[in-house]
Short mmCIF file of C-alpha atoms in Angstrom, two decimals:
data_model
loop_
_atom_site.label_atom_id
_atom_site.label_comp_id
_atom_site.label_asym_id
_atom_site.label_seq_id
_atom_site.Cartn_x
_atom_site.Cartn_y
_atom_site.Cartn_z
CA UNK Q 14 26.47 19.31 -11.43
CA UNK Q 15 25.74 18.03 -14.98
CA UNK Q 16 28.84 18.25 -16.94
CA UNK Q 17 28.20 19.28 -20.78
CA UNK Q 18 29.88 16.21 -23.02
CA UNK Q 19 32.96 17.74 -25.18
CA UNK Q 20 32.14 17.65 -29.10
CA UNK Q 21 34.58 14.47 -29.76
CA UNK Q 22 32.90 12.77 -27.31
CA UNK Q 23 31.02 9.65 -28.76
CA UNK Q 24 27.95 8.46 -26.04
CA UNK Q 25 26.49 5.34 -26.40
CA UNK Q 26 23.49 4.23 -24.90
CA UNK Q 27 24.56 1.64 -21.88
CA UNK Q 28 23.14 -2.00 -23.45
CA UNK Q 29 22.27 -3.34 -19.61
CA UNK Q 30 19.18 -0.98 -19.20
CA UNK Q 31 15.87 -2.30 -19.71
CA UNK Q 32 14.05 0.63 -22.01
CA UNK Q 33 10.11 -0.28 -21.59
CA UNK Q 34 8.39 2.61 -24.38
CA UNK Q 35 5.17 3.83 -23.40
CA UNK Q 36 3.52 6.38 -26.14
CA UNK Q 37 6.83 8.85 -27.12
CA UNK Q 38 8.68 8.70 -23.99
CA UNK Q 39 10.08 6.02 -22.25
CA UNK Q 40 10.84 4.40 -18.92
CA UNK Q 41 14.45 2.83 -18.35
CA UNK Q 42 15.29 0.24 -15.57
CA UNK Q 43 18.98 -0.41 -14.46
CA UNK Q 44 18.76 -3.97 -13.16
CA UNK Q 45 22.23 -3.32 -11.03
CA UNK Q 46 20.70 -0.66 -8.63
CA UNK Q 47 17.08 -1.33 -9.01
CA UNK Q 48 16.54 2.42 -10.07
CA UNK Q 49 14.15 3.64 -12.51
CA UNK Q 50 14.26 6.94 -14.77
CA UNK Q 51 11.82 8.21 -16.89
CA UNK Q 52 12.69 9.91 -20.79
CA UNK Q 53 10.09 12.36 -22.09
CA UNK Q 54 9.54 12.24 -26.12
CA UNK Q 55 12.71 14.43 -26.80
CA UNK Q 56 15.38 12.98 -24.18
CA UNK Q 57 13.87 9.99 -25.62
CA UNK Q 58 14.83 10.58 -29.02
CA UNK Q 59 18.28 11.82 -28.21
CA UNK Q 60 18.93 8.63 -26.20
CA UNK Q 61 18.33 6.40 -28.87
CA UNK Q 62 20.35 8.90 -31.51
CA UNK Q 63 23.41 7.69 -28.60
CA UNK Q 64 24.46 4.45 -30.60
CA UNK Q 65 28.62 5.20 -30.11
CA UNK Q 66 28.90 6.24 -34.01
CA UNK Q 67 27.84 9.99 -34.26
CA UNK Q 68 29.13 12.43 -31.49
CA UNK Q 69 27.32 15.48 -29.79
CA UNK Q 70 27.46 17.39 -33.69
CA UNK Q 71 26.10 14.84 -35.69
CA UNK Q 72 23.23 13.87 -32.71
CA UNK Q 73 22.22 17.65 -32.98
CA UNK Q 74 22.10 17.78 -36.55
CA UNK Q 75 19.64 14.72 -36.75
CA UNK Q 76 17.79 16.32 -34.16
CA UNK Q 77 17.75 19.82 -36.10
CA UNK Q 78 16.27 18.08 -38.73
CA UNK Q 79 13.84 16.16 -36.60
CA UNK Q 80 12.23 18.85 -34.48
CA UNK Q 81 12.90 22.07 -37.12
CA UNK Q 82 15.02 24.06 -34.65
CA UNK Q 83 18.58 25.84 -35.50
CA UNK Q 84 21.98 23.82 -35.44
CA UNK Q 85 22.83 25.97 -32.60
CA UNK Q 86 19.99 25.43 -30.05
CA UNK Q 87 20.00 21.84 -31.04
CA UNK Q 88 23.40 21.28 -30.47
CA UNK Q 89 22.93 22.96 -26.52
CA UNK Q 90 19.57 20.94 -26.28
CA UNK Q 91 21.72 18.30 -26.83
CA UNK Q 92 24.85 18.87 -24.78
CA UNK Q 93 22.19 19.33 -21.67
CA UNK Q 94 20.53 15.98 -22.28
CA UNK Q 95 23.48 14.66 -22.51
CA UNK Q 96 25.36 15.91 -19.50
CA UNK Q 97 22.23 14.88 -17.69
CA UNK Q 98 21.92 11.72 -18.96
CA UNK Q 99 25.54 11.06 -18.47
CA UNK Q 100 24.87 11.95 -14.69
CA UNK Q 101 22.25 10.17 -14.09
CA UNK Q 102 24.27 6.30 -16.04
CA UNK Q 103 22.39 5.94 -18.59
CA UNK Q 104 24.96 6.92 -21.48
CA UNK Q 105 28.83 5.28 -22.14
CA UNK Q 106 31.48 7.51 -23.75
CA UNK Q 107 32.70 6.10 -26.47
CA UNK Q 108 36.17 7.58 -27.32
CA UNK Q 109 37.60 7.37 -30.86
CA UNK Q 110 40.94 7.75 -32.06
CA UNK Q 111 41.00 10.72 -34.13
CA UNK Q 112 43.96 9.37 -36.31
CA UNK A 5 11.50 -26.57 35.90
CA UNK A 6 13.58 -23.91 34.41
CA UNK A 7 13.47 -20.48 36.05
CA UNK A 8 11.66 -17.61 34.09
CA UNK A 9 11.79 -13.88 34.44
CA UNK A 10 8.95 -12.99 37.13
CA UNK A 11 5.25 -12.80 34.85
CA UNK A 12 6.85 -14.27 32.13
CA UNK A 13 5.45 -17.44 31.23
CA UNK A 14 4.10 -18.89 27.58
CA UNK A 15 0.80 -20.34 28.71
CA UNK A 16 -1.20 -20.81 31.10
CA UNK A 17 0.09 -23.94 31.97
CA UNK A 18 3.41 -23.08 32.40
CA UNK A 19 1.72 -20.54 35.12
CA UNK A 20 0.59 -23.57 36.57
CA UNK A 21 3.66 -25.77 36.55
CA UNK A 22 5.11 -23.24 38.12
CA UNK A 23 2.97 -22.71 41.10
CA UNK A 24 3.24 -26.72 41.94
CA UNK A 25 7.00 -26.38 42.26
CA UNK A 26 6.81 -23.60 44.56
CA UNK A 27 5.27 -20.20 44.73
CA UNK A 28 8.87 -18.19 45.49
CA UNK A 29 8.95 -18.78 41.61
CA UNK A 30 6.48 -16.41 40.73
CA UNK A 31 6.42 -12.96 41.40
CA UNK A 32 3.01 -10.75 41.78
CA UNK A 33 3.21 -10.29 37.87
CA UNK A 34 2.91 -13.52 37.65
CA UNK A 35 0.68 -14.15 39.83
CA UNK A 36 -1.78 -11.59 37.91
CA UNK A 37 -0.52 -13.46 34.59
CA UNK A 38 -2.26 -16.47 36.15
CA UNK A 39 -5.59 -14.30 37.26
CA UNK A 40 -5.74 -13.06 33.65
CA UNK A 41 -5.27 -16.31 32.14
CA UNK A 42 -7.94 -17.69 34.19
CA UNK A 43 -10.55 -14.77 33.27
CA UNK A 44 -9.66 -15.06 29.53
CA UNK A 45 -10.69 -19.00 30.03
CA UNK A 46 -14.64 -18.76 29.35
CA UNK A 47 -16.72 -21.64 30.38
CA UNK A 48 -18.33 -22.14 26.89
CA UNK A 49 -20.75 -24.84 25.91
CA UNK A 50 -18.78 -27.44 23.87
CA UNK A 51 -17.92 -26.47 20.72
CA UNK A 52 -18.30 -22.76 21.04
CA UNK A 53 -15.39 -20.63 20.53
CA UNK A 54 -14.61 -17.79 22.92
CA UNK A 55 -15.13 -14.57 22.56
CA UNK A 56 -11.81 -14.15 22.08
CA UNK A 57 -11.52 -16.06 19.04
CA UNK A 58 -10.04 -17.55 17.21
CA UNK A 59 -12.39 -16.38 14.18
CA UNK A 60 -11.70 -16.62 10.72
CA UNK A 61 -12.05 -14.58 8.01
CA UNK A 62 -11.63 -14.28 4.20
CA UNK A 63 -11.54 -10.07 3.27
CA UNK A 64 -11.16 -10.57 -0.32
CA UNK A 65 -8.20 -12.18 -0.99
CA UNK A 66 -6.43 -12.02 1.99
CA UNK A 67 -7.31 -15.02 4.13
CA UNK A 68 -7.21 -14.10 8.05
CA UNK A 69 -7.74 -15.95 11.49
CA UNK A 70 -7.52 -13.93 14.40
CA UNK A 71 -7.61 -14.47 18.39
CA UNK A 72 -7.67 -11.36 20.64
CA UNK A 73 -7.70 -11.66 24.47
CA UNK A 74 -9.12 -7.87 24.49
CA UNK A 75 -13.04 -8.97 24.46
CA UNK A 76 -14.05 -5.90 23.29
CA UNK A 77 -11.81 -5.16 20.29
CA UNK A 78 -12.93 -8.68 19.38
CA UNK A 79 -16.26 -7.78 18.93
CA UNK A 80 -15.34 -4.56 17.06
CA UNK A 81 -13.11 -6.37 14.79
CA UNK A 82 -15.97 -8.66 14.08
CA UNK A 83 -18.35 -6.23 13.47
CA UNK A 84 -16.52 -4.44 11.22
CA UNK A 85 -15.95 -7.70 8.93
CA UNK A 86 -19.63 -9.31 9.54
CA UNK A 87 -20.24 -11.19 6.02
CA UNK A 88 -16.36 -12.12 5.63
CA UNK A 89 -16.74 -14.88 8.40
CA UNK A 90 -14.66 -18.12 6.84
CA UNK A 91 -16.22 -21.29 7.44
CA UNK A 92 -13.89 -23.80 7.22
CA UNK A 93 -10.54 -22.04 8.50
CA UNK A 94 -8.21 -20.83 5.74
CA UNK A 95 -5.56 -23.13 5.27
CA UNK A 96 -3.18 -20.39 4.24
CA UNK A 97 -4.54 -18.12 6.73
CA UNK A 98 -2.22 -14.97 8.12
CA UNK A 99 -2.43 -15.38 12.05
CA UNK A 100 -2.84 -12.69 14.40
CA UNK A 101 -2.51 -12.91 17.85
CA UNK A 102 -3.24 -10.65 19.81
CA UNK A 103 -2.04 -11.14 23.92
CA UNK A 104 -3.09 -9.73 26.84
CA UNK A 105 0.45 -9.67 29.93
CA UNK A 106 1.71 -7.33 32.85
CA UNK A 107 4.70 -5.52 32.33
CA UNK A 108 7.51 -7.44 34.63
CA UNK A 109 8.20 -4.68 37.06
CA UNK A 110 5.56 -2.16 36.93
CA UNK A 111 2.35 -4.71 36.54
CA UNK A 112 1.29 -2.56 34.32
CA UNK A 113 -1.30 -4.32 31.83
CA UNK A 114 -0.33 -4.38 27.95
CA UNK A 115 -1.18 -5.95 25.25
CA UNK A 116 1.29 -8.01 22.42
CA UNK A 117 0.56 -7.92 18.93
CA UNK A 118 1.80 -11.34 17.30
CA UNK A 119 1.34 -11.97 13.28
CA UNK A 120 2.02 -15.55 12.32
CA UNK A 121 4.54 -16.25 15.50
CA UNK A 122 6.63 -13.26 15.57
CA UNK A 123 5.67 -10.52 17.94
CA UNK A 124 5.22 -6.93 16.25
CA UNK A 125 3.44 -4.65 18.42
CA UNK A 126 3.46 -3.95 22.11
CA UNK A 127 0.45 -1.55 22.98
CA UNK A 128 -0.28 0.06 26.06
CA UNK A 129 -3.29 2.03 25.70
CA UNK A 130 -6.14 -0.68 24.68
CA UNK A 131 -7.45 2.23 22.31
CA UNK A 132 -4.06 1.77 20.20
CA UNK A 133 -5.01 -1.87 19.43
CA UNK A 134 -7.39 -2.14 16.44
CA UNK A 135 -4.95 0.27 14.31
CA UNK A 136 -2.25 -1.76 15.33
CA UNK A 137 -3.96 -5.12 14.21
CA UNK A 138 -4.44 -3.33 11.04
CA UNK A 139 -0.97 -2.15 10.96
CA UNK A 140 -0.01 -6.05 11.78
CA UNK A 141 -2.64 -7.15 9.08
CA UNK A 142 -1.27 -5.26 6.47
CA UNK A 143 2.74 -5.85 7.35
CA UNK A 144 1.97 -9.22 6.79
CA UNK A 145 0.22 -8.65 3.49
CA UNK A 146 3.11 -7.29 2.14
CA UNK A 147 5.15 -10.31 3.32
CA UNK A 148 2.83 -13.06 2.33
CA UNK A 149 0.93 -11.82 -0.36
CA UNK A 150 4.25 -11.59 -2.65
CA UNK A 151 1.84 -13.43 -5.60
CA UNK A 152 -0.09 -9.81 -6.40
CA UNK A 153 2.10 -6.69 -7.44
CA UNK A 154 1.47 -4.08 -4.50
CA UNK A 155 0.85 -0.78 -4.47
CA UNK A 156 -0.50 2.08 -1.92
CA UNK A 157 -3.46 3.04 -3.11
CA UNK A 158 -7.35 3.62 -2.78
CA UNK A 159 -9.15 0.96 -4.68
CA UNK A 160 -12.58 1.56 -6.25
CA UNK A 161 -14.43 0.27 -9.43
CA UNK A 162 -17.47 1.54 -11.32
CA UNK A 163 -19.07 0.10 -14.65
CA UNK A 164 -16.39 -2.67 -14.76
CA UNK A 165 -13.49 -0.39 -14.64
CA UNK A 166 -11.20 -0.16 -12.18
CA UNK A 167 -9.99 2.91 -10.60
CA UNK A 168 -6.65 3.36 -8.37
CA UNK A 169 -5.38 6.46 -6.29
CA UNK A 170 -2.05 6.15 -5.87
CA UNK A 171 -1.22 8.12 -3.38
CA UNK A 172 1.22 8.76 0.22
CA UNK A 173 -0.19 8.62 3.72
CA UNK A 174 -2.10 11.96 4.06
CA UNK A 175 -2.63 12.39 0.78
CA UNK A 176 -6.65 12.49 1.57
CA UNK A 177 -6.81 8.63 -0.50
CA UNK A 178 -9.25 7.21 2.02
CA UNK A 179 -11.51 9.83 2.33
CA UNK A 180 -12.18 10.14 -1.42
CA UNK A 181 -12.79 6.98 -1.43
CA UNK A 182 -15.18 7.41 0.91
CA UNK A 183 -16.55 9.84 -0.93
CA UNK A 184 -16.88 7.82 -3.98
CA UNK A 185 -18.11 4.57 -2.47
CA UNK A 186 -20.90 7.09 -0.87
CA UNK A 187 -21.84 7.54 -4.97
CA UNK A 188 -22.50 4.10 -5.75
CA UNK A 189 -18.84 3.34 -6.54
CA UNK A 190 -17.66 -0.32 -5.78
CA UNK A 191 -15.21 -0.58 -2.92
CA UNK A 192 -11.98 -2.71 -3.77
CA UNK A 193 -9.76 -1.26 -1.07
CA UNK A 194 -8.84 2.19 0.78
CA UNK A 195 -4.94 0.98 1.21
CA UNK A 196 -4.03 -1.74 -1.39
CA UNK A 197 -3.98 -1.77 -5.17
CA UNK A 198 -3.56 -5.36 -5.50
CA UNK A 199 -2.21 -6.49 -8.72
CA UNK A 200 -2.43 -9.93 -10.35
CA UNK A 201 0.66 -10.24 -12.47
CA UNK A 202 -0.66 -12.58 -14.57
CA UNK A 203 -3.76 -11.20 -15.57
CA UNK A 204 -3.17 -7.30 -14.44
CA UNK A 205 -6.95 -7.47 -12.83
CA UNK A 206 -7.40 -6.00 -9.74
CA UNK A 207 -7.96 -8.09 -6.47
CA UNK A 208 -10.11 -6.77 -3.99
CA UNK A 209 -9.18 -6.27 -0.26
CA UNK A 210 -12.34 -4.43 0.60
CA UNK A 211 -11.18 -3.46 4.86
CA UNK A 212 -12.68 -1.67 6.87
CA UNK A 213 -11.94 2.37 5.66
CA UNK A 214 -9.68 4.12 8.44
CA UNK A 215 -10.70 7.12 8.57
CA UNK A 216 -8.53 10.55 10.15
CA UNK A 217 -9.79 12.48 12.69
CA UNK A 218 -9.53 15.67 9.78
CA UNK A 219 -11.92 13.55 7.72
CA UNK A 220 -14.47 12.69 10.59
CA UNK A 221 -16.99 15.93 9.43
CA UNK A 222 -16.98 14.72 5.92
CA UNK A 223 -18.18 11.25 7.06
CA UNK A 224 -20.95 12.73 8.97
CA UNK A 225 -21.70 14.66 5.89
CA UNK A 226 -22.02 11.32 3.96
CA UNK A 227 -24.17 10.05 6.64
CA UNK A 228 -22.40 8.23 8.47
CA UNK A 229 -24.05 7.40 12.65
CA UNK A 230 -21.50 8.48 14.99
CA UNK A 231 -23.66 6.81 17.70
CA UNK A 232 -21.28 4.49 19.88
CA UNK A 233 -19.04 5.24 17.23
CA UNK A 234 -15.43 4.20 18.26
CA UNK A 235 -12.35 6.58 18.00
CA UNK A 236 -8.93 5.05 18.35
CA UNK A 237 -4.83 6.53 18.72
CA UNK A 238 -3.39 5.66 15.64
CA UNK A 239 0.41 6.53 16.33
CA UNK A 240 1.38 9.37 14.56
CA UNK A 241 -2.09 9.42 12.34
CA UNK A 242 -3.75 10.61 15.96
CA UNK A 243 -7.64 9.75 16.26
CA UNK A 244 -8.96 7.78 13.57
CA UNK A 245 -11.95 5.68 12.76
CA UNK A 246 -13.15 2.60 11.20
CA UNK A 247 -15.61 2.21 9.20
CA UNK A 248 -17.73 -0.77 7.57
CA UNK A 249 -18.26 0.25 3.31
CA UNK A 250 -21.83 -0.91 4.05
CA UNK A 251 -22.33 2.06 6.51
CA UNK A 252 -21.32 3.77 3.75
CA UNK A 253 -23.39 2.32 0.83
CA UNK A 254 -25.65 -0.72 1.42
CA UNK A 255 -24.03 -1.99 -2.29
CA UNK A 256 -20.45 -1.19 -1.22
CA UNK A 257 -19.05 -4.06 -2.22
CA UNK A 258 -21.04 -4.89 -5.35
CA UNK A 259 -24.09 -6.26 -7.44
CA UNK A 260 -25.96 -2.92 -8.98
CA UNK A 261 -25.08 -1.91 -12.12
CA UNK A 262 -21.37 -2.78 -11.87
CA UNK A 263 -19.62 -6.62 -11.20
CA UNK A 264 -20.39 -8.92 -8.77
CA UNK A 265 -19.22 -8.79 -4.86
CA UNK A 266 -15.51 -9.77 -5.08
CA UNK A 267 -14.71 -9.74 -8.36
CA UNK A 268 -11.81 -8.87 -9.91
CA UNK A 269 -11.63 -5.74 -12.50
CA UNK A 270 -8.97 -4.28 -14.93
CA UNK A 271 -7.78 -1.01 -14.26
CA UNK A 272 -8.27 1.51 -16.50
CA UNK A 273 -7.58 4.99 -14.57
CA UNK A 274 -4.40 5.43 -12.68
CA UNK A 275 -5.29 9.16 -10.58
CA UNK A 276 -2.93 10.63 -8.46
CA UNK A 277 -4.20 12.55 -5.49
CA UNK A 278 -3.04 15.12 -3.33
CA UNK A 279 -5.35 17.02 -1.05
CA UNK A 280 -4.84 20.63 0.21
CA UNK A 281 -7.99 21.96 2.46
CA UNK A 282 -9.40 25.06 1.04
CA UNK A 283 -8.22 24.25 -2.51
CA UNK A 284 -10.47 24.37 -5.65
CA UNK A 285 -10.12 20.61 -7.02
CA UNK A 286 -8.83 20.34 -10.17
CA UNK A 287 -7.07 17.17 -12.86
CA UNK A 288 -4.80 17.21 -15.33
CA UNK A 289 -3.46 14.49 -17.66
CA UNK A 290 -0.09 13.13 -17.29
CA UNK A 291 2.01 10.88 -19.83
CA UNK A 292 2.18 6.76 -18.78
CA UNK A 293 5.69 6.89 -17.86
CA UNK A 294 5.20 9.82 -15.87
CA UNK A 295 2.56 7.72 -14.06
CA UNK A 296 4.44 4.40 -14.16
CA UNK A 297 7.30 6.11 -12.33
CA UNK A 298 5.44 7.33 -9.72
CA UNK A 299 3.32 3.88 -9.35
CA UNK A 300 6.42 2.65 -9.01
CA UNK A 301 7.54 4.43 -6.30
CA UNK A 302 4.44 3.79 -3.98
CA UNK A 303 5.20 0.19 -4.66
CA UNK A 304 5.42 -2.10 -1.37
CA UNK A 305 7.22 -4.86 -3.37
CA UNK A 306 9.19 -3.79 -6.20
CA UNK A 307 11.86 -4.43 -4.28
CA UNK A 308 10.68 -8.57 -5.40
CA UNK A 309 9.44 -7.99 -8.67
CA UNK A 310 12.33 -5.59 -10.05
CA UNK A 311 12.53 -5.51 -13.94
CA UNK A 312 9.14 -7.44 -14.04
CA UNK A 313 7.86 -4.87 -11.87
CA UNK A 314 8.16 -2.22 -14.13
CA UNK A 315 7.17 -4.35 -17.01
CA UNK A 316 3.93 -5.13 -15.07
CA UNK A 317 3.28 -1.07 -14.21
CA UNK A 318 3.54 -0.37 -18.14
CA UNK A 319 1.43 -2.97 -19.24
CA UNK A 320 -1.03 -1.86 -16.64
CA UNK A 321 -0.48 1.92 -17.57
CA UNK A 322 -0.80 1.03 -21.62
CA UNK A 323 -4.27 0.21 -20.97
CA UNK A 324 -5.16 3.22 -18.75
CA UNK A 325 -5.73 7.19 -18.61
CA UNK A 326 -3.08 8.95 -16.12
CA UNK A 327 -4.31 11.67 -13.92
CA UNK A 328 -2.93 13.91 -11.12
CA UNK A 329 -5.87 14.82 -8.76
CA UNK A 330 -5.33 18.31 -6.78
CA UNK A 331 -8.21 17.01 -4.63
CA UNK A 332 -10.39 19.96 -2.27
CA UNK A 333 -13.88 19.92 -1.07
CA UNK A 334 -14.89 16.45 -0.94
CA UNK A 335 -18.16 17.24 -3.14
CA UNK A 336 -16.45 19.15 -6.12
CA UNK A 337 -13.43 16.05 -6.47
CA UNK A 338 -16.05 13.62 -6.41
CA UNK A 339 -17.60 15.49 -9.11
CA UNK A 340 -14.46 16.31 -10.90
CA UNK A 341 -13.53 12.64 -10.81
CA UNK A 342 -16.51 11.29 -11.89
CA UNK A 343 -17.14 13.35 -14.84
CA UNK A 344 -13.35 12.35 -16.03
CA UNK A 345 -14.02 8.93 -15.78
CA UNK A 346 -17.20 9.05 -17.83
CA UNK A 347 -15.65 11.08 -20.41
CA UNK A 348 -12.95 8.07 -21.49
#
């Protein structure tokens, strides 16, 4: 079951996966199991938005922009990429101290 | 002379050696190891080889000498790759063996399938044994053909570009092919997609097609002679059939229109087929990482390649247009294919 990120979570994308783009999507290799998943244009997008600086908020507001949707249905678009992601190893969390 | 399990013995004369130090060595197996031996000994002018072999071969890439002490699988195996004779011997060549013994206690005759010393197949029923050389045959290809990136596919090329379907056993891959080559089509391959890494042209490995029993009408249909045609037990796969590309099409394997016999070709469509009888055929476009993914995963080596692997797939999928095939009537999907393929 896919576990929805909590807002002060901070993903990052894991640096040890091989990303080979092909048109807007992308295909990403992890070298340590030999396993291969595939990224359509959006999850794509989101993944690289994942740099360990901006948490699930600010990813969804970039996204908002991006694609023209509301803050609210890009914010769940984006906590269900994210879970999935997170699921499948592709994402870190990066935790910040908040003080 | 050390003992040996009764009918057991490497050669012929070890058979022998074993008789002159006393017959309560061999057993009745043995004895009819010895017989068999003998009978698979043809006096031959000098210089001839036996109808058993060993002959040698060179089916596109894949460099092959073969001896086979079933006479008459011999001379089906060399019909069906007549004009791939290789004269001298491959150097490199993958070796199949293929032996003719009595079980130890029941004397029931078998034969052993051997590729390049190690034994893989023990057959029983002498209609089992051309699938299983092909089974050996390709087993070893994906062992000692590590050089090409592999993948399970039909093969076929037409006006320079390549064409793969990717595709699982039953998938109906062999019969469109079939169906294709019947067009004019050039025939690469009805089971390997082999990749040069290098270059990312196709290699040809233009076998004999093997053909399903659920296929057979459709090869009539293409006008194929079933006279003294053979049927063999294929496992699992049931009754199949073999069949040369020039019964086919007398330019199956080149020269009109498109490249020469045996030359390699880019690929340029990547379609993914799935047949359901009954169905009304029908293709749709799917994105290159969709299609690398699933290229991927009808890989028989990525296992070796890994991260280069991939890299290779996407290079080759960059320069291609993805399809998935829902493939019916063998007619319409030829159609259907061909008229997406001329469109690009």
């Amino acid at each position: 079951m896919n576990e929805s990120p909590a807002g002060d979570c901070f993903p990052q994308r894991r640096q040890d996966l091989i990303c080979f783009e092909l048109d807007d999507e992308a295909v990403l290799y992890d070298n340590a199991f030999n396993t291969t998943c595939r990224l359509n244009a959006t999850a794509y997008v989101i993944w690289k938005l994942c740099d360990g600086l901006g948490d699930v908020t600010a990813i969804a507001e970039q996204l908002s922009r991006r694609y023209d949707v509301s803050a609210a249905q890009a914010r769940q678009d984006v906590r269900n990429a994210l879970g999935q992601m997170f699921a499948d190893g592709l994402l870190v969390r990066k935790e910040h101290d908040s003080n | 002379m050390p003992k040996r399990s009764a009918g057991m013995f490497p050669s012929l004369e070890h058979a022998c050696a074993a008789l002159r130090h006393g017959t309560r060595q061999l057993s009745l197996a043995g004895f009819a190891n010895v017989l068999d031996a003998l009978a698979a000994r043809r006096r031959t002018r000098s210089g001839d080889t036996p109808p058993t072999g060993p002959f040698h071969f060179r089916i596109g890439v894949v460099p092959l000498s073969i001896r086979c002490a079933c006479v008459e699988t011999m001379r089906t195996f060399r019909a069906l790759y007549a004009g791939f004779e290789a004269d001298p011997p491959p150097p490199d060549a993958i070796q199949i063996d293929v032996r003719r013994t009595r079980a130890g206690r029941s004397f029931r005759r078998r034969y052993e399938v051997w590729a390049d010393g190690t034994k893989r197949f023990t057959v029983w029923d002498h209609n089992a044994l051309l699938p299983h050389i092909e089974l050996a045959l390709n087993w070893h290809i994906m062992l000692y053909l590590p050089r090409y990136y592999q993948v399970h596919a039909g093969v076929m090329e037409i006006g320079g570009e390549g064409v793969i379907f990717p595709a699982a056993p039953g998938s109906g891959k062999s019969t469109l092919t079939a169906g294709l080559l019947a067009r004019g089509w050039r025939y690469l391959s009805d089971e390997f997609a082999l990749i040069d890494p290098e270059t990312l042209l196709l290699q040809p490995y233009p076998k004999a097609l093997c053909i399903k029993k659920g296929s057979f009408d459709v090869l009539r249909g293409l006008g194929v002679s079933w006279r003294r045609r053979g049927e063999y037990v294929k496992g699992n796969k049931g009754r199949v059939t073999f069949v040369r590309p020039g019964e086919i099409h007398p330019q199956a394997l080149g020269a009109t229109g498109g490249l020469p016999a045996r030359a390699a070709c880019p690929i340029r469509h990547i379609i993914f087929c799935d047949y359901q009888p009954g169905r009304s055929p029908s293709m749709e476009p799917i994105s290159r990482a969709d299609a690398v993914l699933r290229l991927n995963r009808q890989s028989f080596n990525f296992l070796k390649f890994r991260a280069r692997g991939i890299a290779i797939l996407s290079d080759v999928a960059r320069g291609a247009h993805c399809y998935q095939l829902a493939s019916g009537a063998i007619d319409e999907t030829c159609d259907l294919v061909a008229r997406a393929v001329a469109r690009e």
